[in-house]
Short mmCIF file of C-alpha atoms in Angstrom, two decimals:
data_model
loop_
_atom_site.label_atom_id
_atom_site.label_comp_id
_atom_site.label_asym_id
_atom_site.label_seq_id
_atom_site.Cartn_x
_atom_site.Cartn_y
_atom_site.Cartn_z
CA UNK A 1 98.64 68.46 72.17
CA UNK A 2 98.15 68.60 75.95
CA UNK A 3 97.48 72.34 75.90
CA UNK A 4 95.05 72.05 72.97
CA UNK A 5 93.02 69.49 74.93
CA UNK A 6 93.23 71.58 78.08
CA UNK A 7 92.07 74.74 76.28
CA UNK A 8 89.21 72.94 74.57
CA UNK A 9 88.07 71.59 77.92
CA UNK A 10 88.35 75.03 79.53
CA UNK A 11 86.38 76.71 76.75
CA UNK A 12 83.75 73.99 76.42
CA UNK A 13 80.88 75.81 78.13
CA UNK A 14 81.37 79.08 76.25
CA UNK A 15 81.65 77.14 72.99
CA UNK A 16 78.42 75.25 73.60
CA UNK A 17 76.50 78.40 74.58
CA UNK A 18 77.70 80.46 71.61
CA UNK A 19 77.19 77.62 69.13
CA UNK A 20 73.70 76.87 70.44
CA UNK A 21 72.73 80.56 70.45
CA UNK A 22 73.93 81.24 66.90
CA UNK A 23 72.54 77.97 65.54
CA UNK A 24 69.20 78.60 67.23
CA UNK A 25 68.87 82.16 65.90
CA UNK A 26 69.96 81.19 62.38
CA UNK A 27 67.63 78.19 62.39
CA UNK A 28 64.73 80.36 63.55
CA UNK A 29 65.44 82.87 60.76
CA UNK A 30 65.38 80.12 58.16
CA UNK A 31 62.19 78.59 59.57
CA UNK A 32 60.55 82.03 59.40
CA UNK A 33 61.37 82.38 55.71
CA UNK A 34 58.36 80.48 54.25
CA UNK A 35 56.02 82.61 56.34
CA UNK A 36 57.74 85.84 55.38
CA UNK A 37 58.15 84.94 51.71
CA UNK A 38 54.53 85.84 50.95
CA UNK A 39 54.94 89.32 52.43
CA UNK A 40 58.33 89.91 50.86
CA UNK A 41 57.17 92.35 48.22
CA UNK A 42 56.09 94.80 50.90
CA UNK A 43 59.13 94.09 53.06
CA UNK A 44 61.56 94.49 50.15
CA UNK A 45 59.91 97.78 49.24
CA UNK A 46 60.19 98.98 52.84
CA UNK A 47 63.84 97.95 53.09
CA UNK A 48 64.60 99.57 49.74
CA UNK A 49 63.36 102.92 51.01
CA UNK A 50 65.53 103.10 54.12
CA UNK A 51 68.18 105.33 52.55
CA UNK A 52 71.71 104.76 53.82
CA UNK A 53 70.68 101.77 55.90
CA UNK A 54 69.58 99.99 52.75
CA UNK A 55 73.10 100.32 51.36
CA UNK A 56 74.75 99.60 54.72
CA UNK A 57 73.20 96.15 54.91
CA UNK A 58 73.48 95.53 51.15
CA UNK A 59 69.72 95.43 50.75
CA UNK A 60 69.90 97.58 47.63
CA UNK A 61 71.61 94.73 45.77
CA UNK A 62 69.64 91.77 47.11
CA UNK A 63 66.18 90.46 46.60
CA UNK A 64 64.86 89.83 50.08
CA UNK A 65 62.14 87.64 48.62
CA UNK A 66 64.57 84.88 47.63
CA UNK A 67 66.19 82.48 50.09
CA UNK A 68 69.61 83.56 48.86
CA UNK A 69 68.94 87.27 49.44
CA UNK A 70 67.18 86.66 52.75
CA UNK A 71 69.90 84.32 53.99
CA UNK A 72 72.74 86.62 52.91
CA UNK A 73 71.35 89.42 55.08
CA UNK A 74 70.27 87.27 58.04
CA UNK A 75 73.50 85.30 57.89
CA UNK A 76 75.42 88.58 57.88
CA UNK A 77 73.72 89.76 61.01
CA UNK A 78 73.52 86.58 63.04
CA UNK A 79 76.55 84.53 62.03
CA UNK A 80 78.56 87.63 61.12
CA UNK A 81 78.19 89.41 64.44
CA UNK A 82 77.77 86.32 66.62
CA UNK A 83 80.73 84.56 65.05
CA UNK A 84 82.89 87.68 65.23
CA UNK A 85 82.16 88.16 68.93
CA UNK A 86 82.85 84.48 69.64
CA UNK A 87 86.14 84.55 67.72
CA UNK A 88 87.21 87.77 69.46
CA UNK A 89 86.35 86.41 72.91
CA UNK A 90 88.18 83.15 72.30
CA UNK A 91 91.35 84.75 71.03
CA UNK A 92 91.75 87.97 72.98
CA UNK A 93 91.85 86.11 76.29
CA UNK A 94 93.83 83.09 75.23
CA UNK A 95 97.32 84.26 76.25
CA UNK A 96 96.70 87.02 78.78
CA UNK A 97 94.30 84.97 80.90
CA UNK A 98 97.32 83.10 82.27
CA UNK A 99 98.68 86.30 83.75
CA UNK A 100 95.31 87.60 84.87
CA UNK A 101 94.46 84.35 86.65
CA UNK A 102 98.06 83.86 87.89
CA UNK A 103 98.11 80.47 86.18
CA UNK A 104 101.18 81.56 84.17
CA UNK A 105 103.24 80.54 87.22
CA UNK A 106 101.88 77.04 86.70
CA UNK A 107 101.88 76.73 82.92
CA UNK A 108 105.10 78.57 82.06
CA UNK A 109 107.20 76.75 84.65
CA UNK A 110 106.70 73.41 82.95
CA UNK A 111 109.17 72.25 80.29
CA UNK A 112 107.15 73.56 77.36
CA UNK A 113 108.45 76.40 75.22
CA UNK A 114 106.37 79.54 74.96
CA UNK A 115 106.28 79.07 71.18
CA UNK A 116 104.68 75.67 71.66
CA UNK A 117 102.25 77.04 74.23
CA UNK A 118 101.24 79.81 71.81
CA UNK A 119 100.93 77.41 68.89
CA UNK A 120 98.75 74.98 70.82
CA UNK A 121 96.58 77.79 72.14
CA UNK A 122 96.20 79.18 68.62
CA UNK A 123 95.27 75.71 67.34
CA UNK A 124 92.63 75.45 70.06
CA UNK A 125 91.12 78.78 68.97
CA UNK A 126 91.07 77.68 65.32
CA UNK A 127 89.51 74.34 66.27
CA UNK A 128 86.75 76.01 68.29
CA UNK A 129 85.96 78.46 65.49
CA UNK A 130 86.04 75.65 62.91
CA UNK A 131 83.75 73.43 65.00
CA UNK A 132 81.31 76.29 65.58
CA UNK A 133 81.17 77.04 61.86
CA UNK A 134 80.72 73.39 60.86
CA UNK A 135 77.83 72.99 63.30
CA UNK A 136 76.23 76.27 62.18
CA UNK A 137 76.67 75.24 58.54
CA UNK A 138 75.02 71.88 59.18
CA UNK A 139 72.15 73.53 61.08
CA UNK A 140 71.65 76.11 58.31
CA UNK A 141 71.66 73.61 55.47
CA UNK A 142 69.49 71.22 57.48
CA UNK A 143 67.01 74.00 58.23
CA UNK A 144 66.83 74.98 54.55
CA UNK A 145 66.16 71.36 53.61
CA UNK A 146 63.57 71.11 56.38
CA UNK A 147 61.54 74.04 55.04
CA UNK A 148 61.58 72.43 51.61
CA UNK A 149 63.54 75.15 49.85
CA UNK A 150 66.09 74.38 47.18
CA UNK A 151 69.49 75.00 48.76
CA UNK A 152 71.59 77.62 46.90
CA UNK A 153 74.77 75.64 47.54
CA UNK A 154 77.23 77.97 45.88
CA UNK A 155 76.02 81.10 47.67
CA UNK A 156 75.63 79.35 51.01
CA UNK A 157 79.10 77.81 50.75
CA UNK A 158 80.66 81.13 49.78
CA UNK A 159 78.88 83.02 52.56
CA UNK A 160 79.91 80.48 55.20
CA UNK A 161 83.48 80.39 53.89
CA UNK A 162 83.64 84.19 54.05
CA UNK A 163 82.33 84.31 57.63
CA UNK A 164 84.70 81.52 58.67
CA UNK A 165 87.68 83.39 57.23
CA UNK A 166 86.46 86.63 58.82
CA UNK A 167 86.30 84.96 62.24
CA UNK A 168 89.80 83.53 61.76
CA UNK A 169 91.09 86.99 60.88
CA UNK A 170 89.46 88.59 63.93
CA UNK A 171 90.86 85.77 66.06
CA UNK A 172 94.34 86.32 64.61
CA UNK A 173 94.24 90.06 65.35
CA UNK A 174 92.90 89.43 68.87
CA UNK A 175 95.56 86.74 69.42
CA UNK A 176 98.18 89.39 68.66
CA UNK A 177 96.54 91.80 71.10
CA UNK A 178 96.34 89.10 73.77
CA UNK A 179 100.12 88.70 73.72
CA UNK A 180 100.51 92.32 74.81
CA UNK A 181 97.79 92.42 77.48
CA UNK A 182 98.22 91.55 81.12
CA UNK A 183 94.76 91.99 82.54
CA UNK A 184 91.14 92.28 81.34
CA UNK A 185 90.61 91.76 77.67
CA UNK A 186 86.96 90.87 77.03
CA UNK A 187 85.95 94.51 76.50
CA UNK A 188 88.78 95.01 74.05
CA UNK A 189 87.82 91.91 72.05
CA UNK A 190 84.13 92.72 71.85
CA UNK A 191 84.85 96.39 71.14
CA UNK A 192 87.22 95.50 68.33
CA UNK A 193 84.74 93.09 66.74
CA UNK A 194 81.99 95.73 66.91
CA UNK A 195 84.35 98.36 65.49
CA UNK A 196 85.20 96.10 62.54
CA UNK A 197 81.50 95.49 61.94
CA UNK A 198 80.59 99.17 61.92
CA UNK A 199 83.56 99.97 59.70
CA UNK A 200 82.11 97.62 57.09
CA UNK A 201 78.67 99.27 57.40
CA UNK A 202 80.21 102.70 56.87
CA UNK A 203 82.21 101.37 53.90
CA UNK A 204 78.92 100.20 52.37
CA UNK A 205 77.11 103.52 52.94
CA UNK A 206 79.47 105.83 51.16
CA UNK A 207 82.00 105.27 48.43
CA UNK A 208 84.39 107.79 49.95
CA UNK A 209 84.75 105.44 52.93
CA UNK A 210 85.13 102.42 50.67
CA UNK A 211 88.79 102.04 51.67
CA UNK A 212 87.56 100.93 55.11
CA UNK A 213 86.60 97.54 53.73
CA UNK A 214 90.32 96.82 53.36
CA UNK A 215 90.80 97.50 57.07
CA UNK A 216 88.03 95.30 58.41
CA UNK A 217 87.58 91.53 58.24
CA UNK A 218 83.93 92.17 57.41
CA UNK A 219 85.10 93.80 54.17
CA UNK A 220 85.25 90.53 52.23
CA UNK A 221 82.08 89.01 53.65
CA UNK A 222 79.52 91.51 52.42
CA UNK A 223 76.66 89.11 51.65
CA UNK A 224 75.19 91.32 48.92
CA UNK A 225 78.45 91.54 47.04
CA UNK A 226 79.16 87.78 47.40
CA UNK A 227 75.70 86.82 46.10
CA UNK A 228 75.91 89.47 43.40
CA UNK A 229 79.35 88.52 42.06
CA UNK A 230 79.35 84.84 43.02
CA UNK A 231 82.85 85.11 44.52
CA UNK A 232 84.86 86.63 47.36
CA UNK A 233 86.68 89.90 46.67
CA UNK A 234 90.26 88.65 46.32
CA UNK A 235 91.95 91.99 47.03
CA UNK A 236 89.97 92.62 50.22
CA UNK A 237 90.47 89.01 51.29
CA UNK A 238 94.22 89.31 50.76
CA UNK A 239 94.30 92.51 52.83
CA UNK A 240 92.35 90.73 55.57
CA UNK A 241 94.63 87.71 55.58
CA UNK A 242 97.65 90.01 55.73
CA UNK A 243 96.15 91.80 58.76
CA UNK A 244 95.54 88.46 60.47
CA UNK A 245 99.07 87.28 59.69
CA UNK A 246 100.39 90.52 61.18
CA UNK A 247 98.48 89.84 64.40
CA UNK A 248 99.93 86.34 64.70
CA UNK A 249 103.42 87.53 63.83
CA UNK A 250 103.25 90.29 66.47
CA UNK A 251 102.23 87.70 69.06
CA UNK A 252 105.08 85.32 68.14
CA UNK A 253 107.62 88.14 68.25
CA UNK A 254 106.48 89.58 71.56
CA UNK A 255 105.18 86.80 73.81
CA UNK A 256 108.31 84.58 73.95
CA UNK A 257 110.24 87.55 75.41
CA UNK A 258 107.48 88.94 77.56
CA UNK A 259 108.18 89.37 81.27
CA UNK A 260 105.58 87.47 83.26
CA UNK A 261 105.42 89.49 86.46
CA UNK B 1 128.62 70.93 90.67
CA UNK B 2 126.57 74.05 91.30
CA UNK B 3 122.82 73.62 91.02
CA UNK B 4 122.24 77.37 90.83
CA UNK B 5 124.74 80.06 90.04
CA UNK B 6 124.13 83.71 89.26
CA UNK B 7 126.74 86.25 88.30
CA UNK B 8 126.01 89.97 88.54
CA UNK B 9 122.38 89.10 87.91
CA UNK B 10 120.42 92.32 87.54
CA UNK B 11 116.79 93.01 86.77
CA UNK B 12 115.20 96.43 86.47
CA UNK B 13 111.51 96.98 85.75
CA UNK B 14 111.87 100.22 83.86
CA UNK B 15 113.64 102.42 86.40
CA UNK B 16 112.53 100.29 89.33
CA UNK B 17 115.10 98.00 90.88
CA UNK B 18 114.29 94.31 91.09
CA UNK B 19 117.69 92.81 91.86
CA UNK B 20 121.12 94.29 91.38
CA UNK B 21 124.41 92.48 90.77
CA UNK B 22 123.30 89.29 92.51
CA UNK B 23 126.07 86.69 92.92
CA UNK B 24 124.54 83.53 94.28
CA UNK B 25 125.82 79.98 94.38
CA UNK B 26 123.91 76.89 95.49
CA UNK B 27 125.69 73.54 95.44
CA UNK B 28 123.94 70.47 94.05
CA UNK B 29 122.30 68.52 96.87
CA UNK B 30 122.12 71.54 99.17
CA UNK B 31 119.12 72.53 101.27
CA UNK B 32 119.33 76.26 100.75
CA UNK B 33 117.34 79.04 102.39
CA UNK B 34 116.64 82.36 100.72
CA UNK B 35 115.66 85.06 103.18
CA UNK B 36 114.36 88.54 102.63
CA UNK B 37 111.40 90.78 103.41
CA UNK B 38 108.73 91.75 100.87
CA UNK B 39 110.15 93.67 97.94
CA UNK B 40 113.73 92.59 98.65
CA UNK B 41 114.00 90.78 95.30
CA UNK B 42 113.34 87.15 96.24
CA UNK B 43 110.53 86.66 93.75
CA UNK B 44 112.43 88.54 91.04
CA UNK B 45 115.38 86.18 91.56
CA UNK B 46 113.15 83.10 91.42
CA UNK B 47 111.24 84.33 88.37
CA UNK B 48 114.50 85.03 86.58
CA UNK B 49 115.81 81.55 87.39
CA UNK B 50 112.60 80.04 86.00
CA UNK B 51 112.69 82.13 82.83
CA UNK B 52 109.45 83.95 83.61
CA UNK B 53 111.32 87.24 83.32
CA UNK B 54 114.51 88.08 81.44
CA UNK B 55 117.44 89.56 83.31
CA UNK B 56 118.50 93.08 82.39
CA UNK B 57 122.14 92.00 82.68
CA UNK B 58 124.30 89.33 84.22
CA UNK B 59 123.81 85.60 83.92
CA UNK B 60 122.13 82.75 85.71
CA UNK B 61 122.73 79.05 85.28
CA UNK B 62 120.97 76.00 86.64
CA UNK B 63 122.94 72.75 86.46
CA UNK B 64 125.29 74.61 84.11
CA UNK B 65 122.51 75.55 81.71
CA UNK B 66 121.77 79.17 80.86
CA UNK B 67 118.31 80.29 81.98
CA UNK B 68 117.88 82.35 78.83
CA UNK B 69 118.82 79.81 76.19
CA UNK B 70 118.17 76.42 77.81
CA UNK B 71 114.98 77.14 79.69
CA UNK B 72 113.12 73.98 78.74
CA UNK B 73 115.96 71.68 79.74
CA UNK B 74 116.14 73.51 83.08
CA UNK B 75 112.40 73.32 83.68
CA UNK B 76 112.43 69.60 82.92
CA UNK B 77 114.64 69.15 86.00
CA UNK B 78 112.96 71.73 88.21
CA UNK B 79 109.84 71.63 90.33
CA UNK B 80 108.44 75.02 91.32
CA UNK B 81 105.94 75.92 94.00
CA UNK B 82 104.72 79.53 93.77
CA UNK B 83 103.80 81.39 96.94
CA UNK B 84 100.17 81.44 95.81
CA UNK B 85 99.20 78.25 94.02
CA UNK B 86 96.40 79.09 91.57
CA UNK B 87 94.84 76.75 89.05
CA UNK B 88 92.28 76.82 86.27
CA UNK B 89 88.60 77.20 87.13
CA UNK B 90 86.45 74.09 87.34
CA UNK B 91 89.37 71.68 87.70
CA UNK B 92 89.55 68.83 90.12
CA UNK B 93 92.79 68.11 91.97
CA UNK B 94 93.47 65.02 89.85
CA UNK B 95 92.99 67.08 86.64
CA UNK B 96 95.62 69.61 87.74
CA UNK B 97 98.05 66.87 88.73
CA UNK B 98 97.46 65.05 85.47
CA UNK B 99 97.86 68.26 83.42
CA UNK B 100 101.15 68.97 85.17
CA UNK B 101 102.38 65.41 84.52
CA UNK B 102 101.29 65.56 80.87
CA UNK B 103 103.15 68.85 80.40
CA UNK B 104 106.23 67.07 81.75
CA UNK B 105 105.47 64.07 79.53
CA UNK B 106 105.81 61.79 82.51
CA UNK B 107 103.57 59.26 84.18
CA UNK B 108 103.57 60.57 87.73
CA UNK B 109 100.41 58.80 88.91
CA UNK B 110 102.12 56.59 91.50
CA UNK B 111 104.17 59.47 92.93
CA UNK B 112 101.15 61.77 92.94
CA UNK B 113 98.98 59.22 94.74
CA UNK B 114 101.64 58.73 97.41
CA UNK B 115 102.13 62.46 97.92
CA UNK B 116 98.36 63.03 98.13
CA UNK B 117 98.14 60.35 100.80
CA UNK B 118 100.97 61.79 102.85
CA UNK B 119 99.66 65.34 102.59
CA UNK B 120 96.07 64.29 103.20
CA UNK B 121 94.85 65.70 99.87
CA UNK B 122 91.71 64.33 98.22
CA UNK B 123 92.32 64.16 94.43
CA UNK B 124 88.61 64.09 93.67
CA UNK B 125 87.93 67.52 95.19
CA UNK B 126 87.30 70.59 93.04
CA UNK B 127 90.17 73.04 93.41
CA UNK B 128 87.79 76.02 93.49
CA UNK B 129 86.33 74.63 96.70
CA UNK B 130 89.67 74.12 98.44
CA UNK B 131 91.10 76.33 101.19
CA UNK B 132 94.33 78.26 100.61
CA UNK B 133 96.29 75.57 102.44
CA UNK B 134 94.79 72.72 100.45
CA UNK B 135 95.45 74.57 97.18
CA UNK B 136 99.02 74.88 98.37
CA UNK B 137 99.11 71.10 98.77
CA UNK B 138 98.06 70.73 95.12
CA UNK B 139 100.97 73.00 94.18
CA UNK B 140 103.34 70.93 96.32
CA UNK B 141 102.29 67.67 94.65
CA UNK B 142 102.61 69.28 91.19
CA UNK B 143 106.13 70.44 92.06
CA UNK B 144 107.27 67.16 93.60
CA UNK B 145 105.48 64.46 91.62
CA UNK B 146 107.98 64.38 88.73
CA UNK B 147 110.97 63.77 91.06
CA UNK B 148 112.82 66.89 89.89
CA UNK B 149 116.53 67.39 90.59
CA UNK B 150 115.87 70.90 91.86
CA UNK B 151 112.98 72.20 93.92
CA UNK B 152 112.33 75.94 94.02
CA UNK B 153 109.82 76.64 96.75
CA UNK B 154 108.46 80.12 97.35
CA UNK B 155 106.92 80.51 100.83
CA UNK B 156 105.86 76.86 100.77
CA UNK B 157 104.26 76.51 104.18
CA UNK B 158 101.78 79.41 104.10
CA UNK B 159 98.35 78.04 104.97
CA UNK B 160 99.57 74.56 105.93
CA UNK B 161 98.72 73.30 109.40
CA UNK B 162 101.64 72.25 111.65
CA UNK B 163 101.13 68.50 111.05
CA UNK B 164 101.18 68.90 107.29
CA UNK B 165 104.13 71.29 107.55
CA UNK B 166 105.99 68.59 109.45
CA UNK B 167 105.11 65.95 106.85
CA UNK B 168 106.06 68.34 104.04
CA UNK B 169 109.53 68.92 105.49
CA UNK B 170 109.91 65.18 106.05
CA UNK B 171 109.25 64.67 102.34
CA UNK B 172 111.74 67.43 101.46
CA UNK B 173 114.37 65.86 103.71
CA UNK B 174 113.85 62.46 102.07
CA UNK B 175 114.21 64.00 98.64
CA UNK B 176 117.24 65.98 99.73
CA UNK B 177 118.86 62.83 101.11
CA UNK B 178 118.38 61.24 97.69
CA UNK B 179 120.20 64.18 96.07
CA UNK B 180 117.49 66.71 95.26
CA UNK B 181 118.60 70.30 95.69
CA UNK B 182 116.09 72.37 97.65
CA UNK B 183 115.95 76.14 97.26
CA UNK B 184 113.56 77.46 99.87
CA UNK B 185 112.48 81.08 99.91
CA UNK B 186 110.81 81.95 103.17
CA UNK B 187 109.95 84.63 105.68
CA UNK B 188 109.73 82.01 108.39
CA UNK B 189 113.24 82.05 109.77
CA UNK B 190 112.64 79.15 112.12
CA UNK B 191 112.02 77.01 109.01
CA UNK B 192 115.31 78.09 107.51
CA UNK B 193 117.15 77.52 110.79
CA UNK B 194 115.63 74.09 111.31
CA UNK B 195 115.88 72.69 107.80
CA UNK B 196 118.46 74.52 105.69
CA UNK B 197 122.19 73.96 105.68
CA UNK B 198 123.05 77.20 103.92
CA UNK B 199 121.17 80.45 103.42
CA UNK B 200 121.41 83.80 101.70
CA UNK B 201 119.99 87.08 102.87
CA UNK B 202 118.79 89.56 100.27
CA UNK B 203 118.06 93.22 100.97
CA UNK B 204 116.93 95.87 98.51
CA UNK B 205 117.86 93.66 95.58
CA UNK B 206 121.37 92.90 96.78
CA UNK B 207 122.81 89.84 98.45
CA UNK B 208 124.10 90.94 101.85
CA UNK B 209 125.05 87.57 103.31
CA UNK B 210 125.44 84.00 102.09
CA UNK B 211 126.84 81.32 104.35
CA UNK B 212 125.96 78.24 106.36
CA UNK B 213 122.98 78.78 108.64
CA UNK B 214 125.27 78.16 111.64
CA UNK B 215 127.72 80.81 110.48
CA UNK B 216 124.91 83.28 109.75
CA UNK B 217 123.58 82.77 113.23
CA UNK B 218 127.03 83.47 114.67
CA UNK B 219 127.32 87.22 114.84
CA UNK B 220 128.97 89.83 116.97
CA UNK B 221 125.57 91.19 117.82
CA UNK B 222 124.12 90.16 121.20
CA UNK B 223 120.67 90.24 122.70
CA UNK B 224 120.96 92.36 125.88
CA UNK B 225 118.11 92.41 128.38
CA UNK B 226 118.15 94.08 131.77
CA UNK B 227 115.84 95.03 134.57
CA UNK B 228 116.25 98.50 135.94
CA UNK B 229 117.28 101.78 134.37
CA UNK B 230 120.26 102.90 132.32
CA UNK B 231 120.84 105.77 129.93
CA UNK B 232 121.27 104.33 126.45
CA UNK B 233 120.61 107.47 124.40
CA UNK B 234 123.23 107.99 121.69
CA UNK B 235 124.85 104.58 122.12
CA UNK B 236 125.78 103.34 118.61
CA UNK B 237 124.83 99.80 117.50
CA UNK B 238 121.43 99.56 119.20
CA UNK B 239 118.64 97.81 117.34
CA UNK B 240 115.22 96.30 118.01
CA UNK B 241 114.74 98.10 121.33
CA UNK B 242 111.81 96.78 123.37
CA UNK B 243 110.90 98.56 126.59
CA UNK B 244 109.00 96.67 129.27
CA UNK B 245 107.54 97.91 132.55
CA UNK B 246 110.72 97.22 134.47
CA UNK B 247 113.46 97.04 131.88
CA UNK B 248 114.76 97.09 128.35
CA UNK B 249 115.75 94.48 125.75
CA UNK B 250 117.72 95.27 122.63
CA UNK B 251 120.05 93.88 120.00
CA UNK B 252 123.53 95.32 120.38
CA UNK B 253 126.18 95.27 117.68
CA UNK B 254 128.58 97.92 119.03
CA UNK B 255 131.66 97.89 121.27
CA UNK B 256 131.12 96.24 124.66
CA UNK B 257 133.06 98.81 126.73
CA UNK B 258 130.74 101.83 126.21
CA UNK B 259 127.72 99.59 126.80
CA UNK B 260 129.13 98.28 130.07
CA UNK B 261 129.99 101.83 131.18
CA UNK B 262 126.38 102.94 130.56
CA UNK B 263 124.99 99.92 132.38
CA UNK B 264 127.39 100.43 135.30
CA UNK B 265 126.24 104.04 135.58
CA UNK B 266 122.59 102.98 135.71
CA UNK B 267 120.61 101.03 138.26
CA UNK B 268 120.48 97.46 137.04
CA UNK B 269 118.96 94.63 139.08
CA UNK B 270 119.31 91.85 136.49
CA UNK B 271 121.23 91.50 133.23
CA UNK B 272 121.30 88.86 130.46
CA UNK B 273 123.56 88.91 127.42
CA UNK B 274 122.71 86.09 124.98
CA UNK B 275 123.48 85.06 121.41
CA UNK B 276 120.68 86.17 119.12
CA UNK B 277 118.70 83.54 117.17
CA UNK B 278 118.28 83.69 113.40
CA UNK B 279 115.22 85.92 113.67
CA UNK B 280 117.30 88.47 115.52
CA UNK B 281 120.15 88.15 113.06
CA UNK B 282 117.62 88.86 110.36
CA UNK B 283 116.64 92.05 112.18
CA UNK B 284 120.32 92.83 112.59
CA UNK B 285 120.65 92.73 108.80
CA UNK B 286 117.48 94.62 108.10
CA UNK B 287 116.69 97.18 110.72
CA UNK B 288 117.89 100.68 110.22
CA UNK B 289 120.20 102.02 112.87
CA UNK B 290 118.18 103.44 115.72
CA UNK B 291 119.40 106.53 117.48
#
């Protein structure tokens, strides 16, 4: 696990910054809830009259005046986007950074197979995403307890599980892309995560674009739908997991044979 | 036993030639020089031997093991120093050395400490703050600390001061005496001449000479220098012509009789015909015929 340890050490600063930023924003949102709860009737009415945007963010199905409804939307925006960007950044750079920084000449000339290098790097990405989500989960639940609200365990657990799986899927797709890249990758990772996010918004706005939710990892973590049905959409989740598996498979097929020039 | 052997080794990058039909043989325990200008195919050869790139055709073996199928076993016995030693950001020297040792699953701390001492390298320094030469020292220690059976060194002395260069070659000689095969790719021909027993010259992806350094230095070509004037226009075999205020110096690989006739017809006050050194042999192999 030498490479896992090395990668975790290398990514420590980025991990701490992203985790602190997401935890801070999510905590702030939760601490604002008691203050906003009193004004929620007006806010819910305003959100309900925003046309397509209401549907895009699932606000037509949720009651913004409850912690569950409020958290589902805030969680979607903060943890959803923040987590997706973090996962994309971690994974899209993980293989190609060796070529970009010319460290491939160091790493790949040691007696370690490329398959093992890839596997350890992938494990390091999964560990970072898992750690970020555990910390965020603890901060969220702790913040809810701190404001004296009853914690909607089932909904919170489902929402966090969905966002965790979504981040893993984005990471898997970006890992696949990383195997094919030689140079800069950050723009590609962030762009892809944003594209996935907007695809899910479009899928929510109009039924004719509903198929898009099968093409984006955000498709199975629509907070409104999770809170509404009390479960993750199995078909969309399966499509997402298949897309992630495809990304990893592409990486394992290509990278071991890749010419490192 | 051969430490390195390639047969018809060919690598094309799309339509671009890397190396073509390379037949190379390096005996175990040899101190072997690999000479060629930029773009000749030296790095392509080295990267193929290390499994960083796959050959288009042909085969390459290190200690009898195929570079395509037994890469890990080969790398376990090989230390490599790239021409530009780059490491991960934020690392200290000791972290890089320890990472390299861990990847080899060896405890190299004693060897690393000794090498750092001899090369005057401070393990507590941050690599980002090191000069090019000091980063090169980190690469050298990484390559040597595991006592590999084969050392592949790509332009190893770039950035090193003369004292450290001397110490570095002392270390290589000690290792070579103990049986380590050294494969040294270099532009610095004096290094090859001084330290290597055998050498190969590569040009435009093809091996054009491979022999002992002594034999390579022995050539029919001669360095001719004279003071005065003589008509040399059209004389075949002239290379590396340098004109000075009162004479001419050139490398001559043609028949002696026509040269002597031209010189006799001119006005020559002094003449020297000497054996060229390896640098001049290199030019002999590389320079295009001059009219």
